[in-house]
DNA sequence: GGCTCATGTAAAGATCGTTCACATGAGCTG
DNA sequence: CAGCTCATGTGAACGATCTTTACATGAGCC
């Protein structure tokens, strides 16, 4: 029992040297395994090889550790959304859908972060830095929606960009939360969460009057840098977005 | 300290008489206050005026109590969705939107149930009865989507009802989870969650080609029982669903 | 060498989930 | 009505966790 801790200590000396970072990593792993609710402060300490009291030198309490993780999550989230948006290249609609897929990919690939960010029950306004990070991430979607709204087909009222951003966010979060998580709420779906979200967004955009009649994953020759947007009318495209997406 | 418990006991005798129900109610209140994660078995027992061990006579463990609450929640949820759907009266689209509003209303008015059902992290397949209740509730939305899909305007491919139901569910859950809960994740919104969801669903339905150009709350003279559905083409209606909804 | 202060430890109190032996009394049986 | 039975509740106890407090260690600096 005890030799274990002694050995650990022998390996690294009395001072850990990088405990804060080690705790964050340990907590991340634990959350990924057992969810934000099941993660314990003591476990993180044990995993880092220090006593249960050591974490208190770096975090006021368990919630502050969680909040730190959520903040990091929002930062990575923002980075991924920014990359996916790629400033609207090659065309706004394509980039917009890529943002949606990036949202889902993040939820799937970083379940620990996503859990801490959206499902841990910690109040967003607990930490000002957390709130700021969250807002920065949302602003990516907001900016994308802004660009998209500016392209509204002539003759139709221009949809508020803020509303569009909130709609897309709610779709992505809904799909991620209900269908795209590890073990919970896994129902038998007729299609993958990605396909589900993609179809949902496409139908939504069509409802706003945007032309969305693109070929499947559009991996073929991309249209020239000058986007061919605001072109076709608002007629219903021949094929639906759901018709055997793969 | 002790006289308090003695008095409690004097009031109700050694046997509580209705402890199971009392525990469920107590837990419901605690979850509403502090979330499913913050609720403790011991607290529920204390609130019911019994010892910490008493609950084990009625629930195998804390998770089973939570699961019981979730199951009840799904049953009430199903009842409300059924009432809102009202078998598609007076017309399918109107009834469909009413279901969406009922979803949000449930999330808002029964945060404890909603929390236990969707945000407590308990596996859906933990309890067969729970899973069944959950599926019955979803089947309401599925049936509604089925009816709606059958009305797809001629000339357009008929959308899969299952997919529509999943889309609507994800929208409602996304809006409820992100914007419509008590203290968490409350951002400054340009419109109420209800309006947000209503607009979202309307745009989505329009994207599917359904005519959605109805007057505001449509409380005026309803069209005759024979719904005028599958009438207008898929042209974009003059007003958007977001234009000053109230 | 010696001081200081951030960092880590051990011990302790409080709460919680859970189990166990035991107490109580409601309802059936005769 | 006496007595038995069994569901229901109690109190004590165990181990785990969160958190605080007093103390130990040693890295960096004079």
Coordinates of C-alpha atoms (C1' of nucleotides) in Angstrom, one line a residue:
Chain A
X1 CA 0.0 0.0 0.0
X2 CA 2.4 2.6 1.3
X3 CA 5.4 1.7 -0.8
X4 CA 3.5 2.7 -3.8
X5 CA 3.2 6.3 -2.7
X6 CA 6.7 6.2 -1.4
X7 CA 8.0 5.2 -4.8
X8 CA 5.9 7.8 -6.5
X9 CA 7.4 10.4 -4.2
X10 CA 10.9 9.0 -4.8
X11 CA 10.4 9.4 -8.5
X12 CA 9.4 13.0 -8.3
X13 CA 10.5 14.3 -5.0
X14 CA 8.5 16.2 -2.4
X15 CA 7.3 18.8 -4.9
X16 CA 5.4 17.6 -7.9
X17 CA 6.6 20.4 -10.1
X18 CA 3.6 20.6 -12.4
X19 CA 0.7 19.6 -10.3
X20 CA -1.9 22.1 -11.7
X21 CA -1.5 20.7 -15.2
X22 CA -1.4 17.1 -14.0
X23 CA -4.6 17.7 -12.1
X24 CA -6.3 19.2 -15.1
X25 CA -5.3 16.2 -17.3
X26 CA -6.3 13.7 -14.7
X27 CA -9.7 15.3 -14.2
X28 CA -10.2 15.4 -18.0
X29 CA -9.6 11.7 -18.1
X30 CA -11.9 11.0 -15.2
X31 CA -14.7 13.1 -16.7
X32 CA -14.3 11.3 -20.0
X33 CA -14.7 8.0 -18.2
X34 CA -17.4 8.6 -15.7
X35 CA -18.9 12.0 -16.5
X36 CA -18.6 15.3 -14.7
X37 CA -20.9 14.1 -12.0
X38 CA -18.8 11.0 -11.2
X39 CA -15.5 12.7 -11.1
X40 CA -14.0 13.3 -7.7
X41 CA -11.4 15.6 -6.4
X42 CA -9.7 12.9 -4.5
X43 CA -9.5 10.7 -7.5
X44 CA -7.7 13.4 -9.5
X45 CA -5.3 13.8 -6.6
X46 CA -4.6 10.1 -6.4
X47 CA -4.1 9.9 -10.1
X48 CA -1.5 12.6 -9.9
X49 CA 0.2 10.8 -7.0
X50 CA -0.4 13.5 -4.4
X51 CA -2.4 13.7 -1.2
X52 CA -6.1 14.6 -1.3
X53 CA -5.3 18.1 0.1
X54 CA -2.7 19.1 -2.4
X55 CA -5.2 20.2 -5.1
X56 CA -6.4 22.9 -2.8
X57 CA -3.2 24.7 -3.4
X58 CA -4.2 25.2 -7.0
X59 CA -7.9 25.3 -7.0
X60 CA -10.3 26.8 -4.5
X61 CA -12.5 23.8 -4.7
X62 CA -13.8 21.1 -7.0
X63 CA -16.0 23.5 -8.9
X64 CA -13.1 25.8 -9.8
X65 CA -11.2 22.8 -11.3
X66 CA -14.3 22.0 -13.3
X67 CA -14.7 25.6 -14.3
X68 CA -11.1 25.7 -15.5
X69 CA -11.7 22.7 -17.6
X70 CA -14.8 24.2 -19.1
X71 CA -12.9 27.3 -19.9
X72 CA -10.1 25.4 -21.7
X73 CA -12.9 23.5 -23.5
X74 CA -14.4 26.7 -24.8
X75 CA -11.0 27.9 -26.0
X76 CA -10.4 24.7 -27.9
X77 CA -14.0 24.8 -29.1
X78 CA -13.5 28.3 -30.4
X79 CA -10.3 27.3 -32.2
X80 CA -12.0 24.4 -33.9
X81 CA -15.0 26.5 -34.9
X82 CA -12.8 29.2 -36.3
X83 CA -10.8 26.7 -38.3
X84 CA -14.0 25.1 -39.6
X85 CA -15.5 28.4 -40.6
X86 CA -12.2 29.4 -42.4
X87 CA -13.7 32.8 -42.9
X88 CA -16.4 31.5 -45.2
X89 CA -14.3 29.7 -47.7
X90 CA -14.9 28.4 -50.3
X91 CA -18.5 29.6 -50.0
X92 CA -20.6 30.7 -47.1
X93 CA -23.1 27.8 -47.1
X94 CA -20.4 25.2 -47.3
X95 CA -18.4 26.8 -44.6
X96 CA -21.5 27.1 -42.4
X97 CA -22.2 23.4 -42.6
X98 CA -18.6 22.7 -41.9
X99 CA -19.0 24.6 -38.7
X100 CA -22.0 22.4 -37.7
X101 CA -20.0 19.3 -38.3
X102 CA -17.1 20.7 -36.3
X103 CA -19.5 21.3 -33.5
X104 CA -20.5 17.6 -33.5
X105 CA -17.0 16.4 -34.0
X106 CA -15.9 18.4 -30.9
X107 CA -18.8 16.9 -28.9
X108 CA -17.8 13.4 -30.0
X109 CA -14.0 13.7 -29.8
X110 CA -13.8 15.7 -26.6
X111 CA -16.6 14.3 -24.5
X112 CA -14.9 15.4 -21.3
X113 CA -14.7 19.0 -22.4
X114 CA -18.2 19.0 -23.8
X115 CA -19.5 17.5 -20.6
X116 CA -17.8 20.1 -18.5
X117 CA -18.9 22.9 -20.8
X118 CA -22.6 22.1 -21.2
X119 CA -23.7 19.3 -19.0
X120 CA -21.9 19.7 -15.7
X121 CA -24.5 22.0 -14.3
X122 CA -22.1 24.7 -13.3
X123 CA -23.4 28.2 -13.7
X124 CA -21.9 30.0 -16.7
X125 CA -21.5 33.2 -14.8
X126 CA -19.5 31.5 -12.1
X127 CA -16.3 32.6 -13.6
X128 CA -16.0 35.7 -15.6
X129 CA -13.2 34.2 -17.7
X130 CA -15.4 31.2 -18.4
X131 CA -18.2 33.4 -19.5
X132 CA -15.9 35.4 -21.8
X133 CA -14.5 32.2 -23.3
X134 CA -18.0 30.9 -23.9
X135 CA -19.0 34.1 -25.6
X136 CA -16.0 34.2 -27.8
X137 CA -16.9 30.7 -29.0
X138 CA -20.5 31.7 -29.7
X139 CA -19.4 34.7 -31.5
X140 CA -17.8 32.5 -34.2
X141 CA -21.2 31.1 -34.9
X142 CA -22.7 34.5 -34.7
X143 CA -20.3 36.0 -37.2
X144 CA -20.9 33.1 -39.6
X145 CA -24.6 33.6 -39.3
X146 CA -24.1 37.3 -40.0
X147 CA -22.4 36.5 -43.2
X148 CA -25.0 34.0 -44.2
X149 CA -27.8 36.4 -43.4
X150 CA -26.3 39.0 -45.6
X151 CA -26.7 36.6 -48.5
X152 CA -30.4 36.2 -48.0
X153 CA -32.1 35.9 -51.4
X154 CA -33.4 39.2 -52.6
X155 CA -37.1 39.6 -52.2
X156 CA -37.2 37.8 -48.8
X157 CA -36.9 39.6 -45.5
X158 CA -33.4 39.2 -44.1
X159 CA -33.4 36.9 -41.1
X160 CA -31.7 38.2 -37.9
X161 CA -28.3 36.8 -37.7
X162 CA -28.5 36.4 -34.0
X163 CA -31.5 34.3 -34.3
X164 CA -29.9 32.1 -36.9
X165 CA -26.9 31.5 -34.8
X166 CA -29.1 30.5 -31.8
X167 CA -31.0 28.2 -34.0
X168 CA -27.9 26.5 -35.3
X169 CA -26.5 26.3 -31.9
X170 CA -29.6 24.7 -30.5
X171 CA -29.7 22.1 -33.3
X172 CA -26.1 21.2 -32.8
X173 CA -26.4 21.0 -29.1
X174 CA -29.6 19.0 -29.3
X175 CA -28.2 16.4 -31.6
X176 CA -25.0 16.2 -29.7
X177 CA -26.7 16.0 -26.3
X178 CA -29.3 13.5 -27.3
X179 CA -27.7 11.2 -29.8
X180 CA -24.0 11.8 -30.1
X181 CA -22.7 11.0 -26.6
X182 CA -21.0 8.0 -25.2
X183 CA -23.3 5.7 -23.5
X184 CA -26.2 7.8 -22.5
X185 CA -29.4 8.3 -24.5
X186 CA -28.2 6.2 -27.3
X187 CA -31.3 5.3 -29.3
X188 CA -31.5 3.4 -32.5
X189 CA -31.1 6.0 -35.2
X190 CA -31.9 5.6 -38.9
X191 CA -28.7 7.7 -39.6
X192 CA -25.6 8.9 -38.0
X193 CA -25.7 12.0 -35.8
X194 CA -23.6 13.9 -38.3
X195 CA -26.0 13.1 -41.1
X196 CA -28.9 13.9 -38.9
X197 CA -27.5 17.3 -38.1
X198 CA -26.4 18.0 -41.7
X199 CA -29.8 17.3 -43.0
X200 CA -31.4 19.4 -40.3
X201 CA -29.3 22.4 -41.0
X202 CA -29.8 22.0 -44.8
X203 CA -33.5 21.9 -44.4
X204 CA -33.4 24.9 -42.1
X205 CA -31.3 26.9 -44.5
X206 CA -33.6 26.0 -47.3
X207 CA -36.5 27.2 -45.2
X208 CA -34.7 30.6 -45.1
X209 CA -34.5 30.6 -48.8
X210 CA -30.9 29.7 -49.2
X211 CA -29.9 27.5 -52.2
X212 CA -28.7 24.3 -50.8
X213 CA -28.8 21.9 -53.7
X214 CA -25.2 20.8 -53.5
X215 CA -23.8 17.5 -54.5
X216 CA -23.1 15.0 -51.7
X217 CA -20.0 15.8 -49.8
X218 CA -18.9 18.2 -52.5
X219 CA -15.4 16.8 -52.5
X220 CA -15.1 17.2 -56.2
X221 CA -13.8 20.3 -57.9
X222 CA -14.7 23.2 -55.8
X223 CA -16.3 26.2 -57.4
X224 CA -14.0 29.1 -58.0
X225 CA -13.1 31.4 -55.0
X226 CA -15.8 33.8 -56.1
X227 CA -18.8 32.1 -54.5
X228 CA -21.7 31.5 -56.8
X229 CA -24.1 32.5 -54.0
X230 CA -27.3 34.3 -54.2
X231 CA -27.8 32.7 -57.6
X232 CA -30.7 30.3 -58.0
X233 CA -34.2 31.2 -56.9
X234 CA -35.9 29.7 -53.9
X235 CA -37.4 26.8 -55.8
X236 CA -37.3 23.5 -54.1
X237 CA -34.2 21.5 -55.3
X238 CA -34.9 18.3 -57.1
X239 CA -33.3 16.1 -54.4
X240 CA -33.9 16.3 -50.7
X241 CA -31.0 16.7 -48.3
X242 CA -31.9 13.4 -46.7
X243 CA -32.0 11.1 -49.7
X244 CA -29.4 8.4 -48.8
X245 CA -26.7 10.9 -47.7
X246 CA -24.0 8.2 -48.0
Chain B
X1 CA -31.8 18.6 17.9
X2 CA -33.4 15.5 19.0
X3 CA -36.8 16.8 20.1
X4 CA -37.4 17.8 16.5
X5 CA -37.3 14.3 15.3
X6 CA -39.3 13.1 18.3
X7 CA -42.0 15.5 17.5
X8 CA -42.1 14.4 13.9
X9 CA -42.4 10.8 15.0
X10 CA -45.2 11.7 17.5
X11 CA -47.1 13.3 14.7
X12 CA -47.0 10.4 12.4
X13 CA -46.1 7.3 14.5
X14 CA -43.4 4.9 13.9
X15 CA -44.5 4.1 10.5
X16 CA -44.7 6.8 7.9
X17 CA -47.5 5.3 6.0
X18 CA -46.6 6.8 2.6
X19 CA -42.9 7.1 2.6
X20 CA -42.3 6.1 -1.0
X21 CA -44.5 8.9 -2.3
X22 CA -43.0 11.3 0.2
X23 CA -39.5 10.5 -0.9
X24 CA -40.4 11.0 -4.5
X25 CA -41.9 14.4 -3.8
X26 CA -39.0 15.4 -1.6
X27 CA -36.5 14.3 -4.3
X28 CA -38.4 16.2 -6.9
X29 CA -38.2 19.4 -4.8
X30 CA -34.5 18.9 -4.2
X31 CA -33.7 18.3 -7.8
X32 CA -35.6 21.4 -8.8
X33 CA -33.5 23.4 -6.3
X34 CA -30.1 22.0 -6.7
X35 CA -30.1 19.8 -9.8
X36 CA -30.0 16.1 -10.1
X37 CA -26.3 16.1 -9.2
X38 CA -26.8 18.1 -6.0
X39 CA -29.6 16.0 -4.7
X40 CA -28.7 13.6 -1.9
X41 CA -30.5 10.5 -0.7
X42 CA -29.9 11.6 2.9
X43 CA -31.6 15.0 2.3
X44 CA -34.6 13.3 0.8
X45 CA -34.9 11.1 3.9
X46 CA -34.5 14.1 6.2
X47 CA -37.1 16.1 4.4
X48 CA -39.5 13.2 4.8
X49 CA -38.7 13.0 8.5
X50 CA -37.2 9.5 8.5
X51 CA -33.8 8.1 9.1
X52 CA -31.2 7.9 6.4
X53 CA -31.6 4.2 6.1
X54 CA -35.4 4.2 5.6
X55 CA -35.3 4.9 1.9
X56 CA -33.6 1.6 1.3
X57 CA -36.8 -0.1 2.1
X58 CA -38.3 1.5 -1.0
X59 CA -35.5 2.0 -3.4
X60 CA -32.5 -0.2 -4.0
X61 CA -30.2 2.8 -4.1
X62 CA -30.1 6.5 -5.1
X63 CA -30.1 5.7 -8.8
X64 CA -33.3 3.8 -8.6
X65 CA -35.0 6.7 -7.0
X66 CA -33.7 8.9 -9.7
X67 CA -34.8 6.5 -12.3
X68 CA -38.3 6.3 -10.8
X69 CA -38.6 10.1 -11.1
X70 CA -37.4 10.0 -14.6
X71 CA -40.0 7.4 -15.4
X72 CA -42.8 9.5 -13.9
X73 CA -41.5 12.4 -15.8
X74 CA -41.7 10.6 -19.1
X75 CA -45.3 9.6 -18.3
X76 CA -46.3 13.1 -17.6
X77 CA -44.4 14.3 -20.6
X78 CA -46.2 11.8 -22.8
X79 CA -49.5 13.0 -21.4
X80 CA -48.8 16.6 -22.2
X81 CA -47.5 15.9 -25.7
X82 CA -50.6 13.8 -26.4
X83 CA -52.8 16.6 -25.2
X84 CA -50.9 19.1 -27.2
X85 CA -51.0 17.0 -30.4
X86 CA -54.8 16.5 -30.0
X87 CA -54.7 14.1 -32.8
X88 CA -53.7 16.8 -35.2
X89 CA -56.6 19.2 -34.7
X90 CA -57.4 21.7 -36.1
X91 CA -54.7 21.2 -38.6
X92 CA -51.5 19.3 -38.7
X93 CA -49.1 22.1 -38.8
X94 CA -50.8 24.0 -36.0
X95 CA -50.9 21.0 -33.8
X96 CA -47.3 20.2 -34.6
X97 CA -46.2 23.5 -33.4
X98 CA -48.3 23.2 -30.3
X99 CA -46.4 20.0 -29.5
X100 CA -43.2 22.0 -29.7
X101 CA -44.5 24.6 -27.3
X102 CA -45.7 21.8 -25.0
X103 CA -42.2 20.4 -25.0
X104 CA -40.7 23.7 -23.9
X105 CA -43.4 24.3 -21.4
X106 CA -42.7 21.0 -19.8
X107 CA -39.0 21.7 -19.6
X108 CA -39.7 25.1 -18.1
X109 CA -42.5 24.1 -15.7
X110 CA -41.1 20.8 -14.6
X111 CA -37.4 21.4 -14.4
X112 CA -36.9 18.6 -11.9
X113 CA -38.5 16.1 -14.1
X114 CA -36.7 17.3 -17.2
X115 CA -33.4 17.3 -15.3
X116 CA -33.9 13.7 -14.2
X117 CA -35.0 12.6 -17.6
X118 CA -32.4 14.2 -19.8
X119 CA -29.6 15.7 -17.8
X120 CA -29.0 13.4 -14.8
X121 CA -26.6 11.2 -16.8
X122 CA -28.4 8.0 -15.9
X123 CA -28.4 5.4 -18.7
X124 CA -31.7 5.2 -20.5
X125 CA -31.5 1.4 -20.5
X126 CA -31.0 1.1 -16.8
X127 CA -34.6 0.4 -16.2
X128 CA -36.7 -1.3 -18.8
X129 CA -39.8 0.5 -17.6
X130 CA -38.0 3.8 -17.9
X131 CA -36.9 2.9 -21.4
X132 CA -40.5 2.0 -22.3
X133 CA -41.9 5.2 -20.9
X134 CA -39.2 7.2 -22.8
X135 CA -40.1 5.5 -26.1
X136 CA -43.8 6.0 -25.6
X137 CA -43.2 9.7 -25.2
X138 CA -41.1 9.8 -28.3
X139 CA -43.7 7.9 -30.3
X140 CA -46.0 10.8 -29.9
X141 CA -43.6 13.1 -31.7
X142 CA -43.0 10.3 -34.2
X143 CA -46.7 9.8 -34.9
X144 CA -47.1 13.6 -35.3
X145 CA -44.2 13.7 -37.7
X146 CA -45.7 10.7 -39.6
X147 CA -48.9 12.7 -40.2
X148 CA -47.0 15.7 -41.2
X149 CA -44.8 13.8 -43.6
X150 CA -47.9 12.4 -45.3
X151 CA -48.9 15.9 -46.2
X152 CA -45.7 16.7 -48.0
X153 CA -46.5 18.9 -51.0
X154 CA -46.8 16.9 -54.2
X155 CA -43.8 17.0 -56.4
X156 CA -41.3 17.0 -53.5
X157 CA -39.8 13.8 -52.1
X158 CA -41.5 12.8 -48.9
X159 CA -39.3 13.4 -45.9
X160 CA -38.8 10.4 -43.6
X161 CA -41.0 10.9 -40.6
X162 CA -38.5 9.4 -38.2
X163 CA -35.9 11.9 -39.3
X164 CA -38.4 14.8 -38.9
X165 CA -39.2 13.6 -35.4
X166 CA -35.6 13.4 -34.5
X167 CA -35.0 16.9 -35.9
X168 CA -37.8 18.4 -34.0
X169 CA -36.8 16.6 -30.8
X170 CA -33.2 17.9 -31.1
X171 CA -34.4 21.5 -31.7
X172 CA -36.7 21.4 -28.7
X173 CA -34.1 19.8 -26.5
X174 CA -31.4 22.1 -27.7
X175 CA -33.5 25.2 -27.0
X176 CA -34.7 23.9 -23.6
X177 CA -31.3 22.8 -22.5
X178 CA -29.4 25.9 -23.6
X179 CA -31.9 28.7 -23.0
X180 CA -34.9 27.7 -21.1
X181 CA -33.6 26.4 -17.8
X182 CA -33.6 28.0 -14.4
X183 CA -30.3 29.6 -13.6
X184 CA -27.8 27.9 -15.9
X185 CA -26.7 28.9 -19.3
X186 CA -29.0 31.9 -19.4
X187 CA -27.8 34.2 -22.1
X188 CA -29.3 37.4 -23.2
X189 CA -31.6 36.5 -25.9
X190 CA -33.3 38.7 -28.5
X191 CA -36.5 36.7 -28.0
X192 CA -38.1 34.2 -25.6
X193 CA -37.2 30.6 -25.9
X194 CA -40.7 29.8 -27.0
X195 CA -40.5 32.3 -29.8
X196 CA -37.1 31.0 -30.7
X197 CA -38.3 27.5 -31.0
X198 CA -41.4 28.4 -32.8
X199 CA -39.5 30.3 -35.4
X200 CA -37.0 27.5 -35.7
X201 CA -39.6 24.9 -36.3
X202 CA -41.5 27.1 -38.8
X203 CA -38.4 27.7 -40.8
X204 CA -37.6 24.0 -40.8
X205 CA -41.0 23.1 -41.9
X206 CA -40.8 25.7 -44.7
X207 CA -37.6 24.1 -45.7
X208 CA -39.5 20.9 -46.2
X209 CA -41.9 22.7 -48.4
X210 CA -44.8 23.0 -46.0
X211 CA -46.9 26.1 -46.2
X212 CA -46.4 28.0 -42.9
X213 CA -47.7 31.4 -43.8
X214 CA -50.1 31.6 -40.9
X215 CA -51.3 34.7 -39.1
X216 CA -49.5 35.3 -35.7
X217 CA -51.0 33.2 -33.0
X218 CA -53.8 32.2 -35.3
X219 CA -56.4 32.7 -32.6
X220 CA -58.8 34.1 -35.1
X221 CA -61.4 32.2 -37.0
X222 CA -59.9 28.8 -37.7
X223 CA -60.2 27.3 -41.1
X224 CA -62.9 24.7 -41.4
X225 CA -62.2 21.2 -40.0
X226 CA -61.1 20.0 -43.4
X227 CA -57.6 21.4 -43.3
X228 CA -56.5 23.5 -46.3
X229 CA -53.2 21.7 -46.3
X230 CA -51.1 20.7 -49.3
X231 CA -52.4 23.8 -50.9
X232 CA -50.1 26.6 -51.8
X233 CA -46.9 25.9 -53.7
X234 CA -43.5 26.0 -52.1
X235 CA -43.0 29.7 -52.8
X236 CA -41.6 31.8 -50.0
X237 CA -44.3 33.3 -47.9
X238 CA -44.4 37.1 -47.8
X239 CA -43.6 37.4 -44.1
X240 CA -40.9 35.5 -42.2
X241 CA -41.7 33.6 -39.1
X242 CA -39.4 35.8 -37.1
X243 CA -40.9 39.2 -37.9
X244 CA -42.0 40.6 -34.6
X245 CA -43.8 37.4 -33.4
X246 CA -45.6 39.3 -30.7
Chain C
dG1 C1' 24.6 29.5 5.3
dG2 C1' 20.1 31.0 6.3
dC3 C1' 15.4 33.0 5.3
dT4 C1' 11.0 32.9 3.0
dC5 C1' 7.3 31.3 0.9
dA6 C1' 5.1 28.3 -2.4
dT7 C1' 3.9 23.6 -2.3
dG8 C1' 2.8 19.2 -0.3
dT9 C1' 1.4 16.1 3.9
dA10 C1' -1.1 14.2 7.8
dA11 C1' -4.9 14.4 10.6
dA12 C1' -9.4 15.6 11.6
dG13 C1' -14.4 17.0 11.1
dA14 C1' -18.6 16.8 8.3
dT15 C1' -21.5 14.7 5.0
dC16 C1' -23.0 10.9 2.3
dG17 C1' -24.1 6.2 0.5
dT18 C1' -24.8 1.9 2.1
dT19 C1' -25.3 -2.2 5.2
dC20 C1' -26.6 -4.7 9.4
dA21 C1' -28.8 -6.0 13.5
dC22 C1' -32.7 -4.8 15.9
dA23 C1' -37.3 -2.4 17.0
dT24 C1' -42.1 -1.5 16.0
dG25 C1' -46.7 -2.3 14.9
dA26 C1' -50.4 -3.3 11.2
dG27 C1' -52.8 -7.1 9.7
dC28 C1' -53.8 -11.8 9.3
dT29 C1' -54.9 -16.4 11.7
dG30 C1' -56.9 -19.0 14.7
Chain D
dC1 C1' -58.6 -11.4 21.6
dA2 C1' -53.8 -13.6 21.7
dG3 C1' -50.1 -14.4 18.9
dC4 C1' -47.4 -14.6 14.8
dT5 C1' -45.4 -12.6 10.7
dC6 C1' -43.5 -9.5 7.9
dA7 C1' -43.1 -4.9 5.9
dT8 C1' -41.3 -0.8 7.5
dG9 C1' -38.4 2.2 10.3
dT10 C1' -34.2 3.0 13.6
dG11 C1' -29.5 3.5 15.2
dA12 C1' -24.9 2.3 14.8
dA13 C1' -21.2 1.5 11.9
dC14 C1' -18.0 1.5 7.7
dG15 C1' -15.7 3.5 4.0
dA16 C1' -15.4 7.3 0.8
dT17 C1' -15.4 12.1 -0.2
dC18 C1' -14.8 17.2 0.5
dT19 C1' -12.7 20.5 3.0
dT20 C1' -9.9 22.8 6.6
dT21 C1' -5.9 23.2 9.8
dA22 C1' -1.4 22.8 11.5
dC23 C1' 2.8 21.3 10.2
dA24 C1' 6.8 19.6 6.9
dT25 C1' 9.8 20.3 2.9
dG26 C1' 12.8 22.3 -0.2
dA27 C1' 13.6 25.7 -4.2
dG28 C1' 15.1 30.3 -5.0
dC29 C1' 17.2 34.2 -3.3
dC30 C1' 20.0 37.3 -0.1

